[in-house]
Coordinates of C-alpha atoms in Angstrom, one line a residue:
M1 CA -19.9 5.5 6.3
R2 CA -18.1 6.5 9.4
S3 CA -18.8 9.4 11.6
K4 CA -18.2 12.9 10.4
P5 CA -15.1 13.6 12.7
L6 CA -13.2 10.8 11.0
A7 CA -14.1 12.2 7.6
L8 CA -12.2 15.3 8.6
L9 CA -9.0 13.6 9.9
A10 CA -7.1 14.7 6.8
G11 CA -7.0 18.2 8.2
A12 CA -4.7 17.2 11.1
L13 CA -1.5 16.2 9.3
T14 CA 2.2 16.4 10.1
T15 CA 4.5 16.1 7.1
A16 CA 8.0 14.7 6.7
L17 CA 9.9 14.5 3.4
L18 CA 11.1 11.2 2.0
A19 CA 13.1 10.2 -1.0
T20 CA 9.9 8.8 -2.5
G21 CA 7.6 11.6 -1.5
C22 CA 6.1 12.9 1.7
A23 CA 4.7 10.9 4.6
T24 CA 1.7 12.2 6.3
V25 CA 0.6 11.3 9.8
P26 CA -2.7 12.6 11.2
T27 CA -3.3 13.3 14.8
Q28 CA -6.8 11.9 14.6
G29 CA -7.9 8.8 12.8
P30 CA -5.6 6.5 10.9
I31 CA -1.9 7.1 10.4
R32 CA -1.5 7.1 6.7
N33 CA 1.5 7.5 4.4
S34 CA 1.4 9.3 1.1
S35 CA 4.3 7.5 -0.5
Q36 CA 3.5 4.3 -2.4
D37 CA 5.7 2.0 -0.4
A38 CA 7.7 3.4 2.6
P39 CA 6.8 5.9 5.1
A40 CA 9.1 8.2 6.9
A41 CA 10.0 7.7 10.6
G42 CA 8.2 10.0 12.9
S43 CA 9.9 12.0 15.6
A44 CA 10.9 9.8 18.4
G45 CA 9.9 10.2 22.0
I46 CA 7.2 12.8 21.6
G47 CA 4.1 12.5 23.8
V48 CA 3.1 12.4 27.4
E49 CA 5.5 10.5 29.5
A50 CA 4.0 7.5 31.2
R51 CA 3.6 7.9 35.0
P52 CA 2.8 5.3 37.7
P53 CA -0.6 5.4 39.4
R54 CA -1.2 8.3 41.8
P55 CA -2.0 7.4 45.4
N56 CA -5.7 7.1 46.1
A57 CA -6.6 7.7 42.5
E58 CA -10.3 7.3 41.8
P59 CA -11.5 4.8 39.1
L60 CA -11.8 7.2 36.2
P61 CA -8.4 9.0 36.5
L62 CA -6.8 5.6 37.3
V63 CA -8.0 4.1 34.0
N64 CA -7.1 7.3 32.1
G65 CA -3.6 7.0 33.5
F66 CA -3.5 3.3 32.5
L67 CA -4.5 4.1 28.9
E68 CA -1.8 6.8 28.7
A69 CA 0.8 4.4 30.1
M70 CA -0.1 1.5 27.7
S71 CA 0.2 3.8 24.7
D72 CA 4.0 3.9 25.2
S73 CA 5.7 0.7 24.3
R74 CA 8.7 1.7 26.4
A75 CA 6.4 1.9 29.5
F76 CA 4.5 -1.4 29.6
D77 CA 6.1 -2.1 33.0
V78 CA 4.7 1.2 34.2
A79 CA 1.3 0.3 32.8
R80 CA 1.3 -3.0 34.7
E81 CA 1.5 -1.0 37.9
Y82 CA -2.1 0.0 37.3
M83 CA -3.2 -3.7 37.3
T84 CA -3.5 -6.4 39.9
P85 CA -0.5 -8.8 39.9
E86 CA -2.6 -11.5 38.3
A87 CA -3.8 -9.3 35.5
A88 CA -0.4 -7.8 35.0
G89 CA 1.1 -11.3 34.5
G90 CA -1.5 -12.2 31.9
W91 CA -1.4 -9.1 29.9
K92 CA 0.3 -9.3 26.4
P93 CA 0.5 -5.8 25.1
E94 CA 2.5 -6.9 22.0
S95 CA -0.3 -9.1 20.7
K96 CA -2.2 -6.3 19.0
T97 CA -3.1 -2.6 19.2
L98 CA -6.7 -1.4 18.9
V99 CA -6.7 2.1 17.5
Y100 CA -9.8 4.0 18.5
D101 CA -11.2 7.5 17.6
Q102 CA -10.8 10.1 20.3
T103 CA -13.4 12.6 19.2
A104 CA -16.4 14.2 21.0
G105 CA -19.0 11.7 22.1
S106 CA -16.5 8.8 22.6
G107 CA -14.1 7.9 25.3
V108 CA -14.0 6.7 28.9
S109 CA -16.8 6.9 31.5
V110 CA -17.5 5.4 34.9
D111 CA -20.8 3.9 36.2
A112 CA -22.3 3.6 39.6
N113 CA -20.6 0.3 40.3
K114 CA -17.1 1.8 39.8
K115 CA -16.7 0.1 36.4
V116 CA -15.0 2.2 33.8
H117 CA -16.2 1.9 30.2
L118 CA -14.2 2.6 27.0
S119 CA -16.6 3.1 24.1
A120 CA -15.3 4.6 20.9
P121 CA -15.3 3.9 17.1
L122 CA -12.6 1.5 16.1
I123 CA -10.3 2.8 13.4
A124 CA -8.0 -0.2 12.9
T125 CA -6.2 -3.1 14.5
I126 CA -2.4 -3.4 14.3
D127 CA -1.2 -6.9 14.8
S128 CA 1.9 -8.1 16.5
R129 CA 4.1 -7.5 13.4
G130 CA 2.7 -4.0 12.9
S131 CA 0.3 -4.7 10.0
W132 CA -2.6 -2.4 9.8
T133 CA -6.1 -3.8 9.2
P134 CA -8.9 -1.1 8.8
A135 CA -12.0 -1.6 10.9
V136 CA -15.3 -2.3 9.3
P137 CA -17.5 0.9 9.2
G138 CA -19.5 1.0 12.4
E139 CA -17.2 -1.3 14.4
Q140 CA -16.7 -0.2 18.0
V141 CA -14.2 -0.6 20.9
D142 CA -16.3 -1.6 23.9
W143 CA -14.4 -2.6 26.9
V144 CA -15.2 -2.6 30.6
F145 CA -12.3 -2.2 33.0
E146 CA -13.2 -4.1 36.2
L147 CA -11.5 -2.5 39.2
V148 CA -10.8 -4.0 42.6
E149 CA -9.0 -2.6 45.7
V150 CA -5.4 -3.8 46.3
S151 CA -4.0 -2.5 49.5
K152 CA -6.8 0.2 49.5
Q153 CA -5.8 1.3 46.0
W154 CA -7.9 0.8 42.9
R155 CA -6.4 -1.5 40.3
V156 CA -7.5 -3.0 37.0
A157 CA -8.4 -6.7 37.5
N158 CA -9.3 -7.9 34.0
V159 CA -6.8 -8.4 31.2
P160 CA -7.2 -6.1 28.1
P161 CA -6.9 -7.9 24.7
G162 CA -3.8 -5.9 23.8
V163 CA -3.2 -2.1 23.8
F164 CA -5.9 0.5 23.4
L165 CA -4.4 3.4 21.5
G166 CA -6.3 6.7 21.2
S167 CA -6.0 8.5 17.8
N168 CA -4.3 11.5 19.4
Q169 CA -1.4 9.2 20.4
L170 CA -0.8 7.7 16.9
Q171 CA 1.7 10.2 15.7
P172 CA 3.9 10.5 18.8
R173 CA 3.8 6.7 19.5
L174 CA 4.0 5.0 16.1
A175 CA 5.9 5.5 12.9
P176 CA 4.7 4.0 9.5
Q177 CA 7.6 2.1 8.1
A178 CA 8.3 -0.6 5.4
L179 CA 10.2 -3.8 5.2
Y180 CA 11.5 -4.8 1.8
F181 CA 11.4 -8.3 0.2
F182 CA 11.7 -9.6 -3.3
N183 CA 9.1 -10.7 -5.8
R184 CA 9.1 -14.2 -7.2
S185 CA 11.5 -13.3 -10.0
R186 CA 13.8 -11.5 -7.6
D187 CA 14.1 -8.5 -9.8
L188 CA 12.0 -6.0 -7.9
L189 CA 11.6 -5.2 -4.2
V190 CA 8.2 -5.3 -2.6
A191 CA 7.3 -3.0 0.3
D192 CA 5.7 -4.6 3.4
P193 CA 4.1 -1.7 5.3
V194 CA 4.2 -1.9 9.1
F195 CA 3.7 0.5 12.1
L196 CA 6.5 0.4 14.6
P197 CA 7.2 2.4 17.8
N198 CA 8.9 5.7 17.3
K199 CA 12.6 5.5 18.3
V200 CA 15.8 7.5 17.9
A201 CA 18.0 6.6 14.9
G202 CA 20.0 3.8 16.3
Q203 CA 17.1 2.1 18.1
A204 CA 14.9 2.6 14.9
A205 CA 17.6 1.0 12.7
T206 CA 17.9 -2.0 15.1
Q207 CA 14.2 -2.5 15.2
L208 CA 13.8 -2.3 11.4
I209 CA 16.5 -4.9 10.7
Q210 CA 15.2 -7.2 13.4
E211 CA 11.7 -7.1 11.9
L212 CA 13.2 -7.5 8.4
L213 CA 15.0 -10.7 9.4
K214 CA 11.8 -12.2 10.8
G215 CA 10.5 -12.4 7.2
P216 CA 7.4 -11.0 5.6
T217 CA 4.3 -10.3 7.5
S218 CA 1.0 -12.1 6.9
Q219 CA 0.0 -9.4 4.4
L220 CA 2.4 -10.8 1.9
G221 CA 3.0 -14.4 3.1
N222 CA 4.9 -16.6 0.6
S223 CA 4.2 -14.3 -2.3
V224 CA 7.6 -12.7 -1.6
V225 CA 11.0 -14.0 -0.8
S226 CA 13.9 -12.9 1.4
A227 CA 17.6 -13.3 0.6
A228 CA 18.4 -13.7 4.3
P229 CA 19.0 -17.4 5.3
P230 CA 16.6 -18.7 7.9
G231 CA 18.0 -18.0 11.4
T232 CA 20.0 -14.9 10.4
T233 CA 20.1 -12.3 13.2
V234 CA 21.7 -9.0 13.8
N235 CA 24.5 -9.0 16.4
V236 CA 23.2 -6.9 19.4
S237 CA 22.2 -3.7 17.6
V238 CA 22.5 -1.5 14.6
P239 CA 24.4 1.7 15.7
V240 CA 24.1 4.8 13.6
E241 CA 27.2 7.0 13.9
S242 CA 28.0 10.0 11.7
G243 CA 25.1 9.1 9.5
V244 CA 26.3 5.5 8.9
A245 CA 24.4 2.5 10.1
T246 CA 26.5 -0.6 10.8
V247 CA 24.6 -3.9 10.4
A248 CA 26.6 -6.8 11.8
L249 CA 24.9 -10.0 10.7
S250 CA 25.3 -13.3 12.4
G251 CA 27.4 -16.1 10.8
T252 CA 24.3 -17.7 9.3
A253 CA 24.5 -15.1 6.5
A254 CA 27.9 -16.5 5.5
S255 CA 26.1 -19.5 4.0
L256 CA 25.2 -17.2 1.1
T257 CA 27.7 -18.2 -1.6
D258 CA 26.0 -16.7 -4.6
P259 CA 27.1 -13.1 -5.0
M260 CA 23.7 -12.2 -6.4
D261 CA 22.0 -13.5 -3.2
R262 CA 24.4 -11.4 -1.1
E263 CA 23.6 -8.3 -3.3
R264 CA 19.8 -8.9 -2.8
L265 CA 20.2 -9.2 0.9
A266 CA 22.2 -5.9 0.9
A267 CA 19.4 -4.3 -1.2
Q268 CA 16.8 -5.4 1.3
I269 CA 18.7 -4.0 4.2
T270 CA 19.6 -0.6 2.6
W271 CA 16.0 0.0 1.4
T272 CA 14.5 -1.0 4.7
L273 CA 16.9 1.5 6.5
R274 CA 16.0 4.2 4.0
P275 CA 14.0 6.3 6.6
V276 CA 17.0 6.3 9.0
T277 CA 20.0 6.8 6.6
N278 CA 21.2 6.2 3.1
R279 CA 24.6 5.1 4.2
V280 CA 24.9 1.5 5.4
R281 CA 27.8 -0.7 6.3
I282 CA 27.0 -4.5 6.3
T283 CA 29.3 -7.2 7.7
V284 CA 29.1 -10.9 8.3
D285 CA 31.3 -12.2 11.1
G286 CA 33.3 -9.0 10.8
A287 CA 33.9 -9.3 7.0
P288 CA 32.1 -7.2 4.4
L289 CA 28.9 -8.8 3.0
L290 CA 29.9 -7.5 -0.4
P291 CA 33.7 -7.5 -0.5
D292 CA 33.8 -6.1 -4.1
Q293 CA 31.5 -3.2 -3.3
P294 CA 32.3 0.1 -1.4
D295 CA 32.4 -0.1 2.3
E296 CA 29.4 2.2 2.6
L297 CA 26.3 1.2 0.6
S298 CA 23.3 3.2 -0.5
F299 CA 19.8 2.0 -1.6
A300 CA 19.8 4.4 -4.5
T301 CA 23.4 4.3 -5.7
N302 CA 24.1 0.6 -5.3
F303 CA 20.6 -1.0 -5.6
G304 CA 18.5 1.4 -7.7
Q305 CA 17.8 -1.5 -10.2
Y306 CA 15.5 -3.1 -7.6
D307 CA 13.5 0.1 -7.1
P308 CA 9.8 -0.9 -6.5
S309 CA 8.7 2.3 -8.3
V310 CA 10.4 1.0 -11.5
A311 CA 12.7 3.8 -12.7
S312 CA 12.1 3.1 -16.4
G313 CA 11.8 6.3 -18.5
R314 CA 8.8 4.9 -20.4
M315 CA 6.6 4.5 -17.3
K316 CA 5.7 8.2 -17.4
D317 CA 4.5 8.1 -21.1
L318 CA 0.8 8.6 -21.4
Y319 CA -1.3 6.6 -23.8
G320 CA -5.0 6.4 -24.4
L321 CA -8.0 5.3 -26.5
R322 CA -9.9 7.7 -28.8
D323 CA -12.9 6.3 -30.6
G324 CA -11.5 2.8 -30.1
K325 CA -8.1 3.6 -31.6
I326 CA -4.9 3.4 -29.6
Q327 CA -3.0 6.7 -29.1
R328 CA 0.2 8.0 -27.7
I329 CA 0.3 11.3 -25.8
P330 CA 3.8 12.8 -26.2
Q331 CA 6.0 14.3 -23.5
G332 CA 5.0 17.6 -22.2
Q333 CA 1.8 16.6 -20.4
D334 CA 2.9 18.7 -17.4
G335 CA 1.2 21.6 -19.0
S336 CA 4.4 23.2 -20.3
Q337 CA 3.2 22.9 -23.9
T338 CA 0.2 22.1 -26.0
I339 CA -0.1 18.5 -26.9
E340 CA -2.2 16.3 -29.1
P341 CA -2.8 12.6 -29.0
Q342 CA -1.0 10.8 -31.8
P343 CA -2.5 7.7 -33.3
I344 CA -0.2 4.7 -33.0
S345 CA -1.1 3.8 -36.6
D346 CA 2.0 1.8 -37.3
S347 CA 1.2 -0.8 -34.6
P348 CA -0.8 -3.8 -35.7
L349 CA -3.1 -3.2 -32.8
Y350 CA -4.4 0.0 -34.5
A351 CA -6.4 -2.1 -37.0
Y352 CA -8.7 -3.2 -34.2
N353 CA -11.5 -1.3 -32.5
A354 CA -10.4 -1.5 -28.8
K355 CA -12.7 -1.4 -25.8
S356 CA -9.7 -1.1 -23.4
F357 CA -6.0 -0.8 -23.7
A358 CA -2.9 -1.9 -21.6
V359 CA 0.7 -1.0 -22.3
S360 CA 3.8 -2.9 -21.1
L361 CA 6.1 -1.2 -18.6
G362 CA 8.8 -0.9 -21.3
G363 CA 6.3 0.8 -23.6
D364 CA 7.1 -1.5 -26.5
S365 CA 4.0 -3.7 -26.6
G366 CA 0.3 -3.5 -25.7
A367 CA -2.9 -5.5 -25.4
I368 CA -6.4 -4.5 -26.2
V369 CA -9.8 -6.0 -25.5
T370 CA -11.9 -6.1 -28.7
T371 CA -14.7 -8.0 -30.4
T372 CA -14.0 -10.3 -33.3
K373 CA -16.0 -10.3 -36.6
N374 CA -18.2 -13.1 -35.3
G375 CA -19.1 -11.1 -32.2
T376 CA -17.0 -12.9 -29.6
P377 CA -14.6 -11.0 -27.2
A378 CA -10.8 -11.4 -27.6
V379 CA -7.6 -10.0 -26.1
V380 CA -5.1 -9.1 -28.8
Y381 CA -1.4 -8.7 -28.0
G382 CA 1.0 -6.9 -30.3
R383 CA 4.0 -4.6 -30.6
L384 CA 3.6 -0.8 -30.5
D385 CA 6.9 0.1 -32.1
T386 CA 6.9 -2.3 -35.1
P387 CA 5.1 -1.7 -38.4
R388 CA 1.9 -3.7 -38.7
N389 CA 3.1 -5.6 -41.7
E390 CA 6.2 -6.8 -39.9
Q391 CA 4.8 -8.2 -36.7
P392 CA 1.6 -10.3 -36.4
T393 CA -0.7 -10.0 -33.5
T394 CA -1.5 -12.7 -31.0
M395 CA -5.2 -13.3 -30.2
I396 CA -6.1 -14.7 -26.8
P397 CA -9.6 -16.2 -26.6
V398 CA -11.7 -14.9 -23.7
E399 CA -15.3 -15.3 -22.6
G400 CA -17.9 -13.0 -21.2
K401 CA -17.0 -9.6 -19.8
V402 CA -13.3 -8.9 -20.0
L403 CA -11.6 -6.4 -17.7
R404 CA -8.8 -4.2 -18.9
P405 CA -5.6 -6.3 -18.9
S406 CA -2.7 -5.4 -16.8
Y407 CA 1.1 -5.8 -17.2
D408 CA 3.8 -6.4 -14.6
N409 CA 7.6 -5.7 -14.8
D410 CA 8.4 -9.2 -16.1
D411 CA 6.1 -8.6 -19.2
N412 CA 3.5 -10.9 -17.8
L413 CA 0.0 -10.0 -19.1
W414 CA -2.8 -10.6 -16.5
I415 CA -6.3 -11.2 -18.0
L416 CA -9.5 -11.4 -16.1
D417 CA -12.6 -12.6 -18.1
R418 CA -16.0 -14.1 -17.2
A419 CA -16.2 -11.1 -14.9
D420 CA -20.0 -11.1 -15.2
S421 CA -20.3 -14.8 -14.3
A422 CA -20.5 -16.7 -11.0
K423 CA -16.9 -17.8 -11.6
P424 CA -14.6 -15.1 -12.9
R425 CA -11.4 -16.4 -14.4
L426 CA -7.9 -14.9 -14.0
R427 CA -5.1 -16.0 -16.3
V428 CA -1.5 -14.8 -16.9
R429 CA 0.3 -14.9 -20.2
G430 CA 4.1 -15.1 -19.8
P431 CA 6.7 -13.6 -22.1
D432 CA 6.9 -17.1 -23.7
G433 CA 3.3 -16.9 -24.7
K434 CA 2.1 -19.6 -22.4
L435 CA -1.2 -19.1 -20.5
A436 CA -1.5 -20.1 -16.8
T437 CA -4.7 -20.1 -14.8
V438 CA -4.7 -18.4 -11.4
Q439 CA -6.9 -19.9 -8.8
T440 CA -9.4 -17.3 -7.5
Q441 CA -12.2 -17.2 -4.9
F442 CA -14.3 -14.0 -5.2
G443 CA -17.2 -15.3 -3.2
D444 CA -20.3 -13.2 -3.7
S445 CA -18.3 -10.3 -5.1
T446 CA -17.8 -9.4 -8.7
P447 CA -14.5 -8.0 -9.9
V448 CA -14.9 -4.6 -11.7
V449 CA -11.3 -3.5 -12.0
L450 CA -8.0 -5.4 -11.8
R451 CA -4.6 -3.7 -11.7
M452 CA -1.4 -5.6 -11.0
A453 CA 1.5 -3.9 -9.3
P454 CA 4.8 -3.9 -11.3
D455 CA 6.2 -6.6 -8.9
G456 CA 3.6 -9.1 -10.1
V457 CA 2.8 -9.9 -6.4
R458 CA 0.2 -7.4 -5.4
A459 CA -3.2 -7.0 -7.1
L460 CA -5.5 -4.1 -6.7
L461 CA -9.2 -4.7 -7.3
V462 CA -12.5 -2.8 -7.3
M463 CA -15.1 -5.4 -6.2
R464 CA -18.9 -5.1 -6.4
S465 CA -21.1 -6.7 -3.9
K466 CA -24.8 -6.0 -3.2
G467 CA -24.7 -3.0 -5.5
V468 CA -21.7 -1.3 -3.7
N469 CA -18.1 -1.0 -5.1
T470 CA -15.2 -1.4 -2.7
V471 CA -11.4 -1.3 -3.1
Q472 CA -9.4 -4.4 -2.0
T473 CA -5.9 -5.6 -2.3
A474 CA -4.8 -9.2 -2.7
T475 CA -1.6 -11.1 -3.4
I476 CA -0.5 -13.8 -5.9
E477 CA 0.9 -16.8 -4.0
N478 CA 2.3 -20.2 -5.0
T479 CA 1.0 -23.4 -3.7
D480 CA 3.3 -26.4 -3.0
G481 CA 2.4 -27.6 -6.5
N482 CA 3.5 -24.3 -8.0
Q483 CA -0.1 -23.3 -8.7
L484 CA -0.7 -19.5 -8.7
V485 CA -3.4 -18.4 -6.3
L486 CA -5.0 -15.0 -5.8
S487 CA -5.4 -14.7 -2.1
R488 CA -5.1 -12.6 1.1
F489 CA -7.9 -10.3 0.1
K490 CA -7.9 -7.1 2.2
P491 CA -10.8 -4.6 2.0
L492 CA -9.4 -1.1 2.5
Q493 CA -12.7 0.1 4.1
L494 CA -12.5 3.5 2.4
R495 CA -14.9 6.2 3.4
L496 CA -16.0 6.8 -0.2
A497 CA -19.2 6.2 -2.2
D498 CA -19.8 5.4 -5.8
I499 CA -16.3 4.1 -6.5
T500 CA -15.7 3.6 -10.2
D501 CA -11.9 3.0 -10.6
A502 CA -8.6 2.5 -8.8
T503 CA -5.0 2.2 -9.9
W504 CA -1.5 2.0 -8.3
S505 CA 0.3 5.3 -8.1
N506 CA 3.5 6.9 -6.7
L507 CA 1.3 8.0 -3.8
G508 CA 0.1 4.5 -3.1
I509 CA -3.3 4.0 -4.7
L510 CA -5.4 6.4 -6.7
V511 CA -9.2 6.0 -6.4
A512 CA -12.1 7.6 -8.2
G513 CA -15.1 8.1 -5.9
K514 CA -17.3 10.5 -4.0
A515 CA -16.8 11.7 -0.4
A516 CA -20.4 10.9 0.4
K517 CA -23.4 9.3 -1.2
G518 CA -25.4 11.8 -3.1
E519 CA -22.5 14.2 -3.9
N520 CA -22.7 15.5 -7.4
K521 CA -19.2 14.8 -8.6
A522 CA -16.5 12.2 -7.9
R523 CA -12.8 13.1 -7.4
P524 CA -9.5 11.3 -7.4
W525 CA -8.4 10.2 -3.9
Q526 CA -5.0 9.3 -2.6
V527 CA -5.0 6.1 -0.5
N528 CA -2.2 4.2 1.3
V529 CA -1.6 0.7 0.1
D530 CA -2.8 -0.7 3.5
G531 CA -5.9 1.6 3.7
S532 CA -4.4 3.6 6.5
Y533 CA -5.0 7.0 5.0
Q534 CA -7.2 8.6 2.4
R535 CA -7.5 12.2 1.3
A536 CA -8.4 14.0 -1.9
L537 CA -5.5 14.1 -4.3
P538 CA -3.7 17.4 -3.6
G539 CA -4.9 19.9 -6.2
A540 CA -7.9 17.6 -7.0
S541 CA -10.6 19.6 -8.9
S542 CA -14.3 19.4 -8.2
E543 CA -15.0 21.0 -11.6
F544 CA -15.2 17.6 -13.3
D545 CA -16.8 14.3 -12.4
T546 CA -13.9 11.7 -12.2
I547 CA -14.8 8.3 -13.6
H548 CA -11.5 6.7 -14.6
V549 CA -8.0 7.3 -13.1
A550 CA -4.6 6.6 -14.7
A551 CA -1.2 6.4 -12.9
N552 CA 1.5 4.0 -11.9
P553 CA 4.2 3.8 -9.2
N554 CA 6.9 5.7 -11.2
L555 CA 7.9 8.8 -9.4
D556 CA 7.7 11.0 -12.5
T557 CA 4.2 9.8 -13.6
L558 CA 1.5 12.5 -13.5
P559 CA -2.0 11.5 -12.6
A560 CA -4.6 11.6 -15.4
V561 CA -8.4 11.2 -15.2
Q562 CA -11.3 10.8 -17.5
D563 CA -14.6 12.5 -16.5
A564 CA -18.2 11.4 -17.0
A565 CA -18.3 13.3 -20.3
G566 CA -15.3 11.3 -21.6
Q567 CA -12.9 14.3 -21.4
L568 CA -9.2 13.8 -20.5
H569 CA -7.6 15.8 -17.7
W570 CA -4.1 15.5 -16.3
Q571 CA -2.3 17.1 -13.4
G572 CA 0.8 19.1 -14.0
K573 CA 3.8 19.2 -11.7
D574 CA 2.4 22.5 -10.2
L575 CA -0.8 20.5 -9.2
N576 CA -3.0 22.4 -11.6
W577 CA -5.2 20.4 -13.9
V578 CA -4.8 20.7 -17.7
D579 CA -7.6 19.8 -20.2
L580 CA -6.7 18.1 -23.4
A581 CA -9.4 19.9 -25.5
E582 CA -13.1 20.6 -25.5
G583 CA -15.7 18.5 -27.2
A584 CA -14.9 15.3 -29.2
E585 CA -11.2 16.2 -29.5
G586 CA -10.7 15.9 -25.8
K587 CA -12.5 12.6 -25.4
V588 CA -9.6 10.2 -24.6
S589 CA -9.5 7.4 -22.1
P590 CA -6.0 7.7 -20.4
V591 CA -3.7 4.7 -20.0
Y592 CA -0.2 4.5 -18.4
P593 CA 2.1 1.5 -18.7
G594 CA 1.1 -1.2 -16.2

């Protein structure tokens, strides 16, 4: 667990509204965004202006001035004035940023030898592309600034490993953003979250498109694709005038001859520019990228079909299990009317006693984990909207402990079995019924929960190691031999205890856990996909002990939870929680499509 001041960082938030939700940026601790994919741009240029060293400055104020100057990416040349010429020449501030906690008991001090020490809890490291990696609990920033006299003025003689950024400079200096790429089937966009310097609109637009054209960050690797041909650049800048951003691409983009590839590139650009403007003009060598489309393009109007939150009307439909039987919970779960789970008795799956239940994103099919008559486990796939005597089920053999299956937007069914063995197995069943094995390497950890994002690229896992559950993300990549591999595991280092469940949501990730070890009850927590923010779900109740959570990325999906007594609760649009019923009638395990 981290120190108490970091546990309180959610109290210092600045909120900006976005098309997909609201982005929250604390002034202490990690910057964290509450929308599932793209954060809003912060206000540009706020913060203390970097100043050169004062004449005859003593070591401590000199280093404090150096730290202030290096926090502003526009003022690295000013920061170099605090260094010796040799150190200034070797400093590479763009290489990484070490974000440290500026709370009582940490910070800068000077010793008797005129050496200045920076000692503080490390919050995260931001790499050269802007990717956020949470620090391991207890990890520290410990750096000694060695000072020498140059022309009778103290100067920093050793080269820092990048930029040291105090937590109170996060909001004014950095803005959480997202670059957009396509999943393997090129039918959904995938957000690649990054942190970039705060800039005014035109500069922010230029920066975003430049980063987009570099390709995906190391967080996603080759699990996503870009429609931009290699070598594509933006000509000079991306001006924003009268609310319209003009993206003038280099001639390299003219090599795109397939109209669909051009459309996908336009979708990437307009979605990436979403925090700046929803009106974009795109040209290649002066000609429109999409000659048959309007001059001004919008991410929502022209490219809503690629929405990573999946705008399907069935995504918000709530399902569940009651006494092992599949149920559908009708519309109205916002608390506006009394509802009752309805058995899906026409489905062939209803004949089975289910241990867990997954629903396709279209809501037309499902999969359950059950036990056969001879006592062996099985995953059974079948239609939900077809009478049982008209559509047979498909049984998929599995072994050992089987986690709840998970669907993606291409109707792939992801199945993890042997979860209680030394070698858990992950497979994916395609729409054609063929099973493919996904290479995995879980090490000494045991998978407890698997949830695939709709894009089929990102995996969310609860992993158990040495008796402790943690939340991690990973990606599905392709090897040169077209072998699927689950890789790029990223522990989110959440400050939660007794984690029992996690799922994708329209706020990022929803996690069931306790704020501290020994607390009586767990609650649902909102977490950013990169681990850069966590807080109790707004309106979260401490009246029930949350064990399971249900949600998905659709913007209209309302969170639902099951408590330790098996009771179902869901959150209405007014953030109040509604109970299904008391006693046995209310014992339903909630499931959303996904």
